[in-house]
Coordinates of C-alpha atoms in Angstrom, one line a residue:
M1 CA 96.9 -86.7 217.6
N2 CA 97.8 -90.4 217.3
N3 CA 100.4 -91.7 214.8
K4 CA 97.8 -92.9 212.2
T5 CA 96.1 -89.5 212.2
R6 CA 99.5 -87.7 211.9
I7 CA 100.5 -90.0 209.0
Y8 CA 97.2 -89.3 207.3
F9 CA 97.6 -85.5 207.5
L10 CA 101.1 -85.7 206.3
F11 CA 99.9 -87.7 203.3
L12 CA 97.3 -85.1 202.5
F13 CA 99.9 -82.3 203.0
F14 CA 102.4 -83.8 200.6
T15 CA 99.7 -84.9 198.1
G16 CA 98.5 -81.3 198.1
I17 CA 102.0 -80.0 197.4
Q18 CA 102.4 -82.4 194.5
F19 CA 99.0 -81.4 193.1
L20 CA 99.9 -77.7 193.3
S21 CA 103.3 -78.4 191.8
A22 CA 101.7 -80.3 188.9
Q23 CA 99.2 -77.4 188.4
N24 CA 102.1 -74.9 188.3
D25 CA 103.9 -77.0 185.8
I26 CA 100.9 -77.0 183.6
D27 CA 100.5 -73.2 183.8
V28 CA 104.2 -72.7 183.1
D29 CA 104.0 -75.1 180.1
K30 CA 101.0 -73.1 178.7
Q31 CA 102.9 -69.8 179.2
F32 CA 106.0 -71.2 177.5
K33 CA 104.0 -72.5 174.5
Y34 CA 102.3 -69.1 174.3
A35 CA 105.6 -67.3 174.3
I36 CA 107.0 -69.7 171.5
N37 CA 104.0 -68.8 169.4
L38 CA 104.6 -65.1 169.9
Y39 CA 108.3 -65.7 169.0
Q40 CA 107.5 -67.6 165.8
S41 CA 105.0 -64.9 164.8
G42 CA 107.6 -62.1 165.2
E43 CA 106.0 -60.5 168.2
Y44 CA 109.3 -60.3 170.0
D45 CA 108.5 -57.6 172.6
H46 CA 105.6 -59.6 174.0
A47 CA 107.4 -62.9 173.8
L48 CA 110.4 -61.5 175.6
S49 CA 108.3 -60.4 178.6
V50 CA 106.8 -63.9 179.0
F51 CA 110.2 -65.7 178.6
K52 CA 111.7 -63.4 181.3
K53 CA 108.8 -64.1 183.6
I54 CA 109.2 -67.8 183.3
S55 CA 113.0 -67.9 183.6
I56 CA 113.7 -65.0 186.0
E57 CA 110.6 -64.0 188.0
L58 CA 109.1 -67.4 188.7
P59 CA 110.8 -70.0 191.0
Y60 CA 112.9 -72.6 189.2
N61 CA 110.6 -74.8 187.0
Q62 CA 110.8 -77.3 184.2
K63 CA 110.9 -74.5 181.6
T64 CA 113.4 -72.1 183.4
T65 CA 116.5 -73.0 181.2
A66 CA 114.5 -73.2 177.9
A67 CA 112.9 -69.8 178.6
Y68 CA 116.3 -68.3 179.6
I69 CA 118.0 -69.2 176.4
F70 CA 115.0 -67.9 174.5
V71 CA 115.5 -64.5 176.2
G72 CA 118.9 -64.4 174.5
K73 CA 117.6 -65.7 171.2
T74 CA 114.7 -63.1 171.3
Y75 CA 117.1 -60.2 171.9
L76 CA 119.1 -61.6 168.9
Q77 CA 116.0 -61.5 166.7
M78 CA 115.5 -57.9 167.8
N79 CA 119.1 -57.1 166.8
D80 CA 119.9 -56.1 170.4
L81 CA 123.3 -57.8 170.3
S82 CA 124.5 -56.4 173.6
S83 CA 121.6 -57.9 175.5
A84 CA 121.7 -61.1 173.5
T85 CA 125.4 -61.5 174.4
Q86 CA 124.7 -60.8 178.1
Y87 CA 121.9 -63.4 178.5
L88 CA 123.5 -66.1 176.4
Q89 CA 126.8 -65.8 178.3
D90 CA 124.9 -65.7 181.6
F91 CA 123.0 -68.8 180.6
L92 CA 126.3 -70.7 179.9
E93 CA 127.7 -69.7 183.3
Q94 CA 124.6 -70.5 185.3
Y95 CA 123.7 -73.8 183.5
P96 CA 126.9 -75.2 182.1
E97 CA 125.5 -78.8 182.0
S98 CA 122.2 -77.8 180.4
E99 CA 120.9 -79.8 177.4
Y100 CA 120.5 -76.4 175.7
K101 CA 124.2 -75.5 176.0
V102 CA 125.0 -76.1 172.3
E103 CA 122.0 -74.0 171.3
A104 CA 123.3 -71.1 173.4
Q105 CA 126.8 -71.4 171.9
L106 CA 125.4 -71.5 168.3
S107 CA 123.4 -68.4 169.1
L108 CA 126.5 -66.7 170.4
V109 CA 128.3 -67.6 167.2
K110 CA 125.6 -65.7 165.3
V111 CA 125.9 -62.7 167.6
F112 CA 129.7 -62.5 167.0
Y113 CA 129.2 -62.9 163.3
L114 CA 126.7 -60.0 163.2
R115 CA 129.2 -57.9 165.1
K116 CA 131.7 -58.8 162.4
D117 CA 133.9 -60.3 165.2
Y118 CA 134.7 -63.3 162.9
E119 CA 137.6 -64.7 164.9
K120 CA 135.5 -64.9 168.1
A121 CA 132.7 -66.5 166.2
F122 CA 135.2 -69.0 164.7
E123 CA 136.8 -69.8 168.1
N124 CA 133.3 -70.5 169.5
V125 CA 132.7 -72.9 166.6
L126 CA 136.0 -74.6 167.3
D127 CA 134.9 -75.2 170.9
L128 CA 131.6 -76.7 169.6
V129 CA 133.4 -79.0 167.2
A130 CA 135.8 -80.2 169.9
S131 CA 133.1 -80.7 172.7
S132 CA 129.9 -81.6 171.0
N133 CA 128.9 -85.2 171.5
Q134 CA 125.8 -85.1 169.3
S135 CA 126.5 -86.0 165.8
E136 CA 124.0 -83.6 164.2
Y137 CA 125.4 -80.6 166.2
K138 CA 129.0 -81.7 165.4
K139 CA 128.2 -81.9 161.7
Y140 CA 126.4 -78.5 161.7
S141 CA 129.2 -76.9 163.7
S142 CA 131.9 -78.3 161.4
S143 CA 130.1 -77.0 158.3
L144 CA 129.6 -73.6 159.9
G145 CA 133.3 -73.4 160.8
E146 CA 134.2 -74.2 157.2
K147 CA 132.1 -71.3 155.9
I148 CA 133.5 -68.8 158.4
A149 CA 137.1 -69.9 157.9
V150 CA 136.9 -69.8 154.1
N151 CA 135.2 -66.4 153.9
Y152 CA 136.5 -64.4 156.9
I153 CA 139.6 -66.0 158.5
E154 CA 143.1 -65.3 157.0
L155 CA 145.1 -68.2 155.9
N156 CA 148.0 -67.4 158.3
Q157 CA 145.6 -67.2 161.2
L158 CA 144.2 -70.7 160.4
K159 CA 147.8 -71.9 160.4
N160 CA 148.3 -70.3 163.8
Y161 CA 145.3 -72.2 165.2
Y162 CA 146.7 -75.4 163.7
D163 CA 150.0 -74.8 165.6
N164 CA 148.3 -74.1 168.9
P165 CA 149.0 -77.0 171.3
S166 CA 145.6 -76.5 173.1
L167 CA 143.8 -77.4 169.8
S168 CA 145.7 -80.6 169.1
S169 CA 142.5 -82.6 169.0
L170 CA 141.3 -80.4 166.1
K171 CA 144.4 -80.8 163.9
P172 CA 142.6 -82.9 161.2
Y173 CA 139.7 -80.5 161.0
L174 CA 142.1 -77.4 160.9
L175 CA 144.1 -79.0 158.1
L176 CA 140.9 -79.4 156.2
L177 CA 140.1 -75.8 156.7
I178 CA 143.6 -74.7 155.6
G179 CA 143.2 -76.7 152.4
E180 CA 139.8 -75.3 151.7
K181 CA 141.1 -71.8 152.3
E182 CA 143.9 -72.3 149.8
Q183 CA 141.5 -73.8 147.3
S184 CA 139.2 -70.7 147.7
E185 CA 142.1 -68.5 146.8
N186 CA 142.8 -70.6 143.7
N187 CA 146.0 -72.0 145.2
F188 CA 145.1 -75.5 144.0
S189 CA 148.6 -76.8 144.2
D190 CA 149.0 -75.9 147.8
A191 CA 145.5 -77.1 148.6
S192 CA 146.3 -80.5 147.1
K193 CA 149.5 -80.8 149.2
T194 CA 147.5 -79.9 152.4
F195 CA 144.8 -82.4 151.6
K196 CA 147.4 -85.1 151.0
E197 CA 149.1 -84.3 154.3
L198 CA 145.8 -84.6 156.1
I199 CA 145.1 -88.0 154.5
N200 CA 148.6 -89.3 155.3
K201 CA 148.7 -88.1 158.9
Y202 CA 145.1 -88.7 159.9
P203 CA 143.8 -91.4 157.5
D204 CA 140.9 -92.6 159.7
S205 CA 139.4 -89.1 160.4
D206 CA 136.2 -87.7 158.9
P207 CA 138.2 -84.7 157.5
A208 CA 140.4 -87.1 155.6
D209 CA 137.4 -88.6 153.9
K210 CA 136.3 -85.2 152.8
A211 CA 139.8 -84.2 151.7
E212 CA 139.9 -87.2 149.3
K213 CA 136.7 -86.0 147.7
L214 CA 138.0 -82.5 147.4
I215 CA 141.2 -83.6 145.7
S216 CA 139.2 -85.4 143.1
K217 CA 137.2 -82.2 142.4
I218 CA 140.2 -79.9 142.1
G219 CA 140.7 -80.6 138.4
N220 CA 137.1 -79.6 137.7
K221 CA 137.4 -76.5 139.9
N222 CA 140.5 -75.4 138.0
K223 CA 138.4 -75.4 134.8
E224 CA 135.5 -73.6 136.4
A225 CA 137.8 -71.0 138.0
A226 CA 139.4 -70.3 134.6
S227 CA 136.3 -68.2 133.8
E228 CA 136.6 -64.8 135.4
N229 CA 132.9 -64.6 136.3
L230 CA 130.6 -67.4 137.2
L231 CA 126.9 -67.4 138.1
A232 CA 125.5 -70.3 140.1
V233 CA 122.0 -71.5 139.2
L234 CA 120.2 -73.4 141.9
L235 CA 116.9 -74.8 140.6
P236 CA 114.7 -77.8 141.5
L237 CA 114.9 -79.4 138.1
H238 CA 113.7 -82.7 139.5
N239 CA 111.6 -83.6 142.6
I240 CA 114.0 -85.7 144.7
A241 CA 111.0 -87.5 146.3
N242 CA 109.6 -89.0 143.1
G243 CA 112.2 -88.2 140.4
E244 CA 109.8 -86.3 138.2
K245 CA 110.9 -83.3 136.3
I246 CA 109.7 -79.8 137.4
A247 CA 108.7 -78.2 134.2
S248 CA 108.7 -74.6 135.5
A249 CA 112.3 -74.9 136.7
G250 CA 113.4 -76.3 133.4
E251 CA 111.7 -73.3 131.6
I252 CA 113.4 -70.8 133.9
L253 CA 116.8 -72.5 133.3
E254 CA 116.3 -72.2 129.5
G255 CA 115.7 -68.5 129.9
I256 CA 118.9 -68.1 132.0
K257 CA 121.0 -70.2 129.5
Y258 CA 119.8 -68.2 126.6
A259 CA 120.6 -64.9 128.3
I260 CA 124.2 -66.1 129.1
S261 CA 124.7 -67.3 125.5
E262 CA 123.4 -64.0 124.1
Y263 CA 125.7 -62.0 126.4
N264 CA 128.8 -64.1 125.6
Q265 CA 128.3 -63.6 121.9
E266 CA 128.3 -59.8 122.3
N267 CA 131.0 -59.4 125.0
E268 CA 134.7 -60.2 125.2
T269 CA 134.5 -60.9 129.0
Q270 CA 132.7 -64.2 129.2
V271 CA 130.4 -65.3 132.0
G272 CA 130.0 -69.0 132.9
L273 CA 127.2 -70.9 134.6
V274 CA 127.5 -73.5 137.3
I275 CA 124.1 -75.3 137.3
R276 CA 123.0 -77.5 140.2
D277 CA 119.7 -79.4 140.7
T278 CA 118.4 -78.7 144.2
G279 CA 115.7 -81.4 144.1
N280 CA 113.7 -79.1 146.3
D281 CA 115.6 -80.9 149.1
S282 CA 117.3 -79.2 152.1
T283 CA 120.1 -81.9 152.4
T284 CA 120.9 -81.5 148.7
I285 CA 121.1 -77.7 149.1
S286 CA 123.4 -78.1 152.1
Q287 CA 125.8 -80.3 150.0
I288 CA 125.7 -77.8 147.1
S289 CA 126.5 -74.9 149.5
D290 CA 129.7 -76.7 150.6
E291 CA 130.8 -76.8 147.0
I292 CA 129.6 -73.4 145.8
S293 CA 130.8 -71.3 148.8
S294 CA 134.4 -72.3 148.2
L295 CA 134.4 -71.1 144.5
P296 CA 135.6 -67.4 144.6
S297 CA 134.7 -67.0 140.9
I298 CA 131.0 -67.3 141.6
K299 CA 129.7 -63.8 141.9
A300 CA 126.0 -64.5 142.5
I301 CA 123.4 -67.2 142.7
I302 CA 120.2 -67.2 140.7
G303 CA 117.5 -69.3 142.4
P304 CA 115.9 -71.1 144.0
I305 CA 112.3 -70.5 142.8
F306 CA 110.2 -71.8 145.7
S307 CA 110.0 -69.9 149.0
N308 CA 110.7 -73.0 151.1
E309 CA 113.9 -73.7 149.1
V310 CA 114.9 -70.1 149.5
R311 CA 114.8 -70.6 153.3
Y312 CA 117.0 -73.6 153.1
T313 CA 119.5 -71.8 150.8
L314 CA 119.7 -68.6 152.9
E315 CA 120.5 -70.7 156.0
D316 CA 123.2 -72.7 154.3
F317 CA 124.8 -69.7 152.5
K318 CA 124.4 -67.1 155.3
Y319 CA 128.1 -66.8 155.9
S320 CA 129.2 -67.0 152.2
G321 CA 128.8 -63.3 151.2
I322 CA 127.3 -64.4 147.9
P323 CA 124.2 -62.4 146.7
V324 CA 121.2 -64.7 146.1
I325 CA 118.5 -63.5 143.8
S326 CA 115.3 -65.5 143.4
P327 CA 113.3 -65.0 140.2
T328 CA 109.9 -66.0 141.6
A329 CA 109.7 -66.4 145.4
T330 CA 107.2 -64.1 147.0
D331 CA 106.9 -64.7 150.8
N332 CA 107.0 -61.5 152.8
D333 CA 109.8 -62.3 155.3
L334 CA 112.5 -63.7 153.0
T335 CA 114.6 -60.6 152.7
K336 CA 114.7 -60.4 156.5
L337 CA 116.5 -63.8 156.7
S338 CA 119.7 -62.7 155.0
E339 CA 121.5 -59.5 154.1
Y340 CA 122.5 -61.2 150.8
F341 CA 119.1 -62.1 149.5
F342 CA 117.2 -60.2 146.7
Q343 CA 113.7 -60.8 145.6
A344 CA 113.2 -60.2 141.9
N345 CA 109.5 -61.1 142.1
P346 CA 107.9 -58.5 144.4
S347 CA 106.6 -59.8 147.8
F348 CA 103.0 -59.6 148.8
S349 CA 103.7 -56.6 150.9
M350 CA 105.4 -54.8 148.0
R351 CA 102.4 -55.6 145.7
G352 CA 100.0 -54.0 148.2
K353 CA 102.3 -51.0 148.6
V354 CA 102.7 -50.5 144.8
I355 CA 98.9 -50.4 144.0
A356 CA 98.3 -48.1 147.0
Q357 CA 100.9 -45.6 145.7
Y358 CA 99.5 -45.9 142.2
A359 CA 95.9 -45.3 143.3
Y360 CA 96.9 -42.3 145.4
Y361 CA 99.6 -40.6 143.3
V362 CA 98.6 -41.5 139.7
A363 CA 94.8 -42.3 139.8
G364 CA 94.3 -39.4 142.4
K365 CA 92.2 -41.5 144.8
R366 CA 91.9 -40.3 148.4
N367 CA 89.0 -42.2 149.9
M368 CA 89.0 -45.9 149.4
A369 CA 87.2 -49.1 150.4
V370 CA 89.0 -52.4 150.7
M371 CA 87.3 -55.8 150.4
S372 CA 89.3 -59.0 150.8
A373 CA 88.8 -62.7 151.4
Q374 CA 89.5 -63.8 154.9
Q375 CA 91.6 -66.7 153.6
G376 CA 94.8 -66.9 151.5
Y377 CA 97.1 -64.1 150.5
S378 CA 94.2 -61.7 149.8
V379 CA 94.5 -60.6 153.5
L380 CA 98.3 -59.9 153.2
L381 CA 97.7 -57.8 150.1
A382 CA 94.8 -55.9 151.8
D383 CA 96.8 -55.2 155.0
A384 CA 99.8 -53.9 153.0
F385 CA 97.5 -51.7 150.9
I386 CA 95.8 -50.2 153.9
N387 CA 99.0 -49.5 155.7
E388 CA 100.6 -47.8 152.8
F389 CA 97.5 -45.9 151.6
K390 CA 97.1 -44.4 155.1
N391 CA 100.8 -43.6 155.5
I392 CA 100.8 -41.5 152.3
G393 CA 97.7 -39.5 153.3
G394 CA 94.7 -41.6 152.1
N395 CA 91.6 -42.6 154.0
I396 CA 90.2 -46.1 154.3
I397 CA 86.4 -45.6 154.6
V398 CA 85.4 -49.2 154.6
N399 CA 87.4 -52.4 155.3
S400 CA 85.2 -55.4 154.5
K401 CA 85.9 -59.2 154.5
Y402 CA 84.2 -62.1 152.9
N403 CA 84.6 -65.9 152.9
D404 CA 86.6 -67.4 150.1
G405 CA 84.2 -69.3 147.7
S406 CA 81.1 -67.7 149.1
Y407 CA 78.3 -66.7 146.6
D408 CA 76.5 -64.6 149.1
L409 CA 78.4 -61.3 149.3
N410 CA 75.5 -58.9 149.9
Q411 CA 76.3 -58.4 153.6
S412 CA 80.0 -57.8 152.9
L413 CA 79.2 -55.4 150.1
S414 CA 76.4 -53.5 151.9
A415 CA 78.9 -51.2 153.8
I416 CA 80.5 -50.3 150.5
A417 CA 77.2 -49.7 148.8
S418 CA 76.0 -47.3 151.5
N419 CA 79.2 -45.3 151.2
T420 CA 79.6 -45.0 147.4
D421 CA 79.1 -41.3 147.4
N422 CA 82.1 -40.9 149.7
L423 CA 84.4 -43.4 147.9
D424 CA 86.8 -42.9 145.0
G425 CA 87.5 -46.6 144.5
I426 CA 87.7 -50.1 145.9
Y427 CA 90.7 -52.3 146.3
L428 CA 89.7 -55.9 145.6
P429 CA 92.7 -58.3 146.0
L430 CA 91.8 -61.9 145.0
S431 CA 93.3 -65.1 146.3
N432 CA 90.9 -67.2 144.3
K433 CA 89.9 -66.3 140.7
M434 CA 86.5 -67.9 141.2
N435 CA 85.5 -65.1 143.5
A436 CA 85.6 -62.5 140.7
A437 CA 82.3 -63.4 139.0
P438 CA 80.1 -63.2 142.2
L439 CA 81.9 -60.0 143.3
L440 CA 81.2 -58.3 140.0
S441 CA 77.6 -59.6 139.7
Q442 CA 76.6 -58.6 143.2
M443 CA 78.3 -55.2 142.9
V444 CA 76.1 -54.5 139.9
Q445 CA 73.0 -55.7 141.9
Q446 CA 73.9 -53.2 144.6
Q447 CA 74.5 -50.4 142.1
I448 CA 78.2 -50.1 143.0
N449 CA 79.9 -48.4 140.0
I450 CA 83.2 -46.9 141.0
P451 CA 86.9 -47.6 139.9
L452 CA 88.2 -51.0 141.0
F453 CA 91.8 -51.9 141.8
G454 CA 93.2 -55.4 142.2
N455 CA 96.0 -57.9 142.0
Q456 CA 97.1 -60.2 139.1
D457 CA 94.6 -63.0 139.9
W458 CA 92.2 -60.8 137.9
F459 CA 94.2 -61.8 134.9
F460 CA 92.7 -65.3 135.1
A461 CA 89.2 -64.3 136.4
K462 CA 85.9 -64.8 134.7
G463 CA 82.7 -62.7 134.7
F464 CA 83.8 -59.5 133.2
E465 CA 80.8 -59.7 130.9
T466 CA 78.5 -59.3 133.9
S467 CA 79.0 -55.5 133.7
S468 CA 81.1 -54.1 130.9
E469 CA 80.8 -50.6 132.5
L470 CA 82.1 -51.8 135.9
S471 CA 84.7 -54.1 134.4
N472 CA 86.1 -51.3 132.3
Q473 CA 87.0 -49.5 135.5
L474 CA 89.4 -52.3 136.6
S475 CA 93.1 -51.7 137.0
F476 CA 95.5 -54.1 138.7
T477 CA 99.1 -55.0 139.3
S478 CA 100.9 -57.9 137.7
D479 CA 104.5 -59.1 137.9
F480 CA 104.3 -60.1 134.2
F481 CA 102.9 -58.7 131.0
L482 CA 103.9 -59.7 127.5
D483 CA 103.5 -57.3 124.6
Y484 CA 103.2 -59.8 121.7
N485 CA 103.0 -57.0 119.2
D486 CA 106.3 -55.4 120.2
S487 CA 108.8 -55.7 117.4
S488 CA 111.8 -56.4 119.7
F489 CA 109.8 -59.1 121.5
I490 CA 108.8 -60.7 118.2
S491 CA 112.4 -60.9 117.1
F492 CA 113.6 -62.2 120.5
S493 CA 110.8 -64.8 120.6
K494 CA 111.5 -66.1 117.2
D495 CA 115.3 -66.5 117.8
F496 CA 114.6 -68.1 121.2
V497 CA 112.3 -70.8 119.7
Q498 CA 114.8 -71.5 116.9
K499 CA 117.7 -72.0 119.3
T500 CA 116.1 -73.8 122.2
G501 CA 112.9 -75.4 120.9
F502 CA 111.0 -73.8 123.8
D503 CA 108.1 -71.4 123.4
I504 CA 108.3 -68.2 125.3
N505 CA 106.3 -68.1 128.5
R506 CA 106.4 -66.3 131.8
N507 CA 108.7 -68.8 133.4
V508 CA 111.3 -68.5 130.6
L509 CA 111.2 -64.7 131.1
Y510 CA 111.5 -64.9 134.9
G511 CA 114.8 -66.6 134.3
Y512 CA 115.9 -64.6 131.3
D513 CA 115.2 -61.2 132.8
T514 CA 116.8 -62.1 136.2
A515 CA 120.0 -63.2 134.3
I516 CA 119.9 -60.1 132.1
Y517 CA 119.7 -57.9 135.2
L518 CA 122.9 -59.4 136.7
L519 CA 124.7 -59.5 133.4
N520 CA 123.9 -55.8 132.9
L521 CA 125.6 -55.0 136.3
I522 CA 128.6 -57.2 135.6
S523 CA 129.2 -55.6 132.2
N524 CA 129.2 -52.2 133.9
G525 CA 131.9 -53.1 136.3
A526 CA 130.2 -54.8 139.2
D527 CA 132.3 -58.0 139.0
S528 CA 132.6 -59.0 142.6
R529 CA 130.1 -60.2 145.2
S530 CA 130.3 -57.0 147.3
S531 CA 130.1 -54.6 144.3
L532 CA 127.1 -56.5 143.0
I533 CA 125.3 -56.1 146.3
N534 CA 126.2 -52.4 146.5
V535 CA 124.9 -51.6 143.0
M536 CA 121.7 -53.6 143.6
E537 CA 121.1 -51.6 146.7
S538 CA 121.7 -48.4 144.8
G539 CA 118.4 -48.9 142.9
I540 CA 119.7 -49.2 139.4
E541 CA 116.9 -50.0 136.9
V542 CA 117.1 -52.7 134.2
K543 CA 114.3 -53.2 131.7
G544 CA 113.0 -56.7 131.3
Y545 CA 110.4 -58.3 128.9
H546 CA 108.0 -59.5 131.7
N547 CA 108.8 -56.7 134.2
F548 CA 111.4 -54.1 135.0
I549 CA 113.8 -54.8 137.9
A550 CA 115.1 -52.3 140.5
F551 CA 116.0 -53.0 144.1
G552 CA 117.0 -50.8 147.0
K553 CA 117.8 -51.1 150.7
E554 CA 114.7 -53.4 151.1
H555 CA 116.2 -55.9 148.5
I556 CA 112.7 -56.3 146.9
N557 CA 112.0 -55.4 143.3
K558 CA 110.0 -52.2 143.3
F559 CA 108.5 -52.5 139.8
L560 CA 105.1 -53.9 138.9
N561 CA 103.1 -53.6 135.7
I562 CA 99.8 -51.7 135.9
I563 CA 97.2 -53.5 133.7
R564 CA 93.8 -52.2 132.7
Y565 CA 90.9 -54.2 131.4
K566 CA 89.1 -52.4 128.6
D567 CA 86.4 -53.8 126.2
G568 CA 87.4 -57.4 126.6
K569 CA 91.2 -56.8 126.5
F570 CA 94.0 -56.4 128.9
E571 CA 96.4 -53.5 128.2
L572 CA 99.6 -52.2 129.8
V573 CA 99.1 -48.8 131.4
D574 CA 102.5 -48.3 133.2
H575 CA 105.7 -49.9 134.5
F576 CA 105.2 -48.5 138.0
K577 CA 108.0 -48.2 140.5
S578 CA 107.3 -47.9 144.2
G579 CA 108.8 -45.1 146.2
E580 CA 110.5 -45.6 149.5

């Protein structure tokens, strides 16, 4: 073989290797993206096997380190803290220069926090503050350290860290934490001295800038701390993007303020409010959390009202120990994000569970059909209903789907029509009120005439006149129902309008009833963050105007109103409480 031929074959050989390598990279990249999707969907067992394959079983590749850290993060999501610790620490030992090093350290902080090993969590945060070169990580780590220090590290221990020669580069930061800890314990005089020492010794440091701002606020905090019990209210009163007022938030606030005023007129022990406008903005919420977390007199937080805001808030307040209760957020996964969060407005999964139990235990139904839209939250409600109904002993004979907005439902209804002799009822959760009229019309056409169960979108539906006989068999759940003829409500409504200038509506009552729930617990001795959480988890029931409220270990309100449609009117059948 001459030299030209040899060179040509070598060229083909190495080109082939590069091609195969590129193909392998593409395959690995696809597997990694697939695992990420599984992880984000909560399918942790499946995601874990793919991450392990990429990081451990396959040769080193462009996704090895990213997949390795996700092995640890996935174990953390599964609450396998021992395995999470092992893989995260192994990652730091094997890849000390990795771009994901900080991510691994932050995950370890969470592991130690969940283990209640707060000093170890704090020491890892100190290492991050000292070593992180990326401003966003440094800022986040510093904020995280403040929250852990104020809530879980003793003042003397913080002073020991400050005196440690190996932490000399962190002295400004540690002085700030000492001052914040003193402030949280209402030692405002000592806190002022500590902040002034920080400003004098380290005038050009970032902690000194923050100390100056904190000194200016101490006077206000002294006034706020004079009240034995404070409730923080976090609501998006304005949209920070365009400056416009958010009417629903303002109405909820009026309900809360009225409840506090009413309570303080009737009780010697007063409760105060600290009201903050979140602007529906994550940065604003983070700034609010720095302030609110350091006020020991704040016993609970009411708000926010939107599910996306709740996510921001739970992230920023996750180390605070303050119970957070949202009057309106309904996403299914919110209570899984924080051990301190409570959902006063039942989640979609709870709504499906409640109507399933009502249909089985109260209405005596055993064999049901389910028909839901393929789009929107109708699917979530249907899945929750099916799971619960089957768990308590019921049978799902037909599970039919239709396209939202479709006016041709004959095919979807045909399976139900052919099984009417075997069915006790149909669960019809709507995610679009416009679907009600064609559903009722075509059910009449197919001679379906059995009890119907649904969700509160039926409140706003049209087409009941299509078949009065069928419509009169409709019962559904709702998180609000106002009895305008009730004498106590008439008196309450009249007084509210006179004092506030606002008319009573569902938003006002979302705020009022949530505040009344907390005030009821406080008046009965639950006057600390931990005691409030314990009492809420015990399942205590408090009557509200729009709905009753009772939590449990799930941290989701178990009550919903059961509404019946009869002869052109909606009437309250029951305040129904879900069992475990």
